[in-house]
CSV table of C-alpha atoms in Angstrom, one decimal:
chain,number,residue,atom,x,y,z
A,11,MET,CA,-18.4,-8.6,-5.8
A,12,SER,CA,-15.0,-10.2,-5.9
A,13,SER,CA,-14.0,-13.2,-3.8
A,14,ILE,CA,-10.5,-11.7,-3.3
A,15,LYS,CA,-9.8,-10.0,0.0
A,16,GLU,CA,-9.0,-6.5,-0.4
A,17,GLU,CA,-5.9,-5.3,1.6
A,18,PRO,CA,-6.5,-2.0,3.5
A,19,LYS,CA,-5.0,1.1,1.8
A,20,LEU,CA,-2.7,1.9,4.5
A,21,LYS,CA,-1.1,-1.4,5.1
A,22,LYS,CA,1.8,-0.7,2.9
A,23,ILE,CA,2.3,2.5,4.6
A,24,VAL,CA,2.1,0.6,8.1
A,25,ASP,CA,4.6,-2.0,6.9
A,26,ALA,CA,7.0,0.6,5.6
A,27,ALA,CA,6.7,2.6,8.8
A,28,ASP,CA,7.6,-0.5,10.7
A,29,GLY,CA,10.7,-0.9,8.9
A,30,LEU,CA,11.8,2.8,9.1
A,31,SER,CA,11.1,2.7,12.8
A,32,LEU,CA,13.8,0.3,13.2
A,33,GLY,CA,16.2,2.5,11.3
A,34,ILE,CA,15.2,5.5,13.3
A,35,SER,CA,15.6,3.6,16.6
A,36,ILE,CA,19.2,2.7,15.7
A,37,VAL,CA,20.1,6.1,15.0
A,38,VAL,CA,18.4,7.7,18.0
A,39,ALA,CA,20.1,5.1,20.4
A,40,VAL,CA,23.4,5.8,18.9
A,41,LEU,CA,22.8,9.7,19.3
A,42,ILE,CA,21.6,9.3,22.8
A,43,GLY,CA,24.7,7.2,23.8
A,44,VAL,CA,26.9,10.0,22.2
A,45,GLY,CA,25.1,12.5,24.2
A,46,ILE,CA,25.5,10.7,27.3
A,47,GLY,CA,29.0,10.3,26.6
A,48,ILE,CA,29.6,14.0,25.9
A,49,GLY,CA,27.8,14.9,29.2
A,50,LEU,CA,29.8,12.3,31.2
A,51,LYS,CA,33.0,13.8,29.7
A,52,SER,CA,32.1,17.5,30.3
A,53,VAL,CA,31.0,16.6,33.9
A,54,PHE,CA,34.0,14.5,35.0
A,55,GLY,CA,36.7,15.5,32.5
A,56,TYR,CA,37.7,11.9,31.5
A,57,GLY,CA,37.8,11.4,27.8
A,58,TRP,CA,37.2,7.8,28.0
A,59,LEU,CA,33.7,8.5,29.4
A,60,PHE,CA,32.7,9.6,25.8
A,61,TRP,CA,33.6,6.4,24.3
A,62,LEU,CA,31.6,4.6,27.2
A,63,GLY,CA,28.7,6.7,26.0
A,64,VAL,CA,29.2,5.5,22.4
A,65,PHE,CA,29.5,2.0,23.5
A,66,TRP,CA,26.2,2.2,25.4
A,67,GLY,CA,24.4,3.8,22.3
A,68,ILE,CA,25.7,1.1,20.1
A,69,ALA,CA,24.6,-1.7,22.5
A,70,ALA,CA,21.3,-0.2,22.7
A,71,ALA,CA,21.1,-0.1,18.9
A,72,ILE,CA,22.0,-3.7,18.7
A,73,LEU,CA,19.4,-4.6,21.3
A,74,ASN,CA,16.8,-2.8,19.1
A,75,VAL,CA,17.9,-5.1,16.0
A,76,TYR,CA,17.8,-8.1,18.3
A,77,LYS,CA,14.2,-7.2,19.5
A,78,ALA,CA,13.1,-6.7,15.9
A,79,TYR,CA,14.6,-10.0,14.9
A,80,LYS,CA,12.7,-11.9,17.5
A,81,LYS,CA,9.4,-10.2,16.5
A,82,GLN,CA,10.0,-11.1,12.9
A,83,LYS,CA,11.0,-14.7,13.8
A,84,ALA,CA,7.7,-15.0,15.8
A,85,SER,CA,5.7,-13.7,13.0
A,86,LEU,CA,7.4,-16.1,10.6
A,87,ASP,CA,6.9,-19.2,13.0
A,88,GLU,CA,3.2,-18.3,13.3
A,89,LEU,CA,2.8,-18.5,9.5
A,90,ALA,CA,4.9,-21.7,9.2
A,91,ASN,CA,2.4,-23.3,11.6
A,92,ASP,CA,-0.5,-22.0,9.7
A,93,PRO,CA,-2.4,-24.9,7.9
A,94,ARG,CA,-2.9,-22.7,4.9
A,95,TYR,CA,0.8,-22.7,4.1
A,96,ASN,CA,1.4,-26.5,4.8
A,97,TYR,CA,2.4,-28.9,2.2
A,98,LYS,CA,-0.2,-31.4,1.4
A,99,ALA,CA,0.7,-34.5,-0.8
A,100,LEU,CA,-1.7,-35.3,-3.7
A,101,LYS,CA,-3.6,-38.6,-3.3
A,102,ASP,CA,-2.6,-41.2,-5.9
A,103,ASP,CA,-5.9,-42.3,-7.5
A,104,GLU,CA,-4.2,-45.3,-9.3
A,105,ASP,CA,-4.7,-48.8,-8.0
A,106,ASP,CA,-1.6,-50.7,-6.8
A,107,ASP,CA,-1.6,-53.1,-9.8
A,108,GLY,CA,-1.4,-50.2,-12.4
A,109,GLU,CA,-4.7,-51.0,-14.3
A,110,TYR,CA,-7.4,-48.5,-14.6
């Protein structure tokens, strides 16, 4: 048996899906905002309501990016505090006088 831990076969797929979900959520947020804007424009007849919907969609997309950033930052901070990744200075085995 090997002493190296094997990663699950689906780990790469799950990591890729996590990154892909951010891109999909950005597109969906903007499209929903555009849809709301079109709906508001058709109901009330004001053209600027379309742009209000677009703004809401873009704001929602920016919020999704911010949430993903916070999630990644928390994961990185967790790794930074892990003792496996801390720097350890090598002990100096020589005497102070320089003789062996």
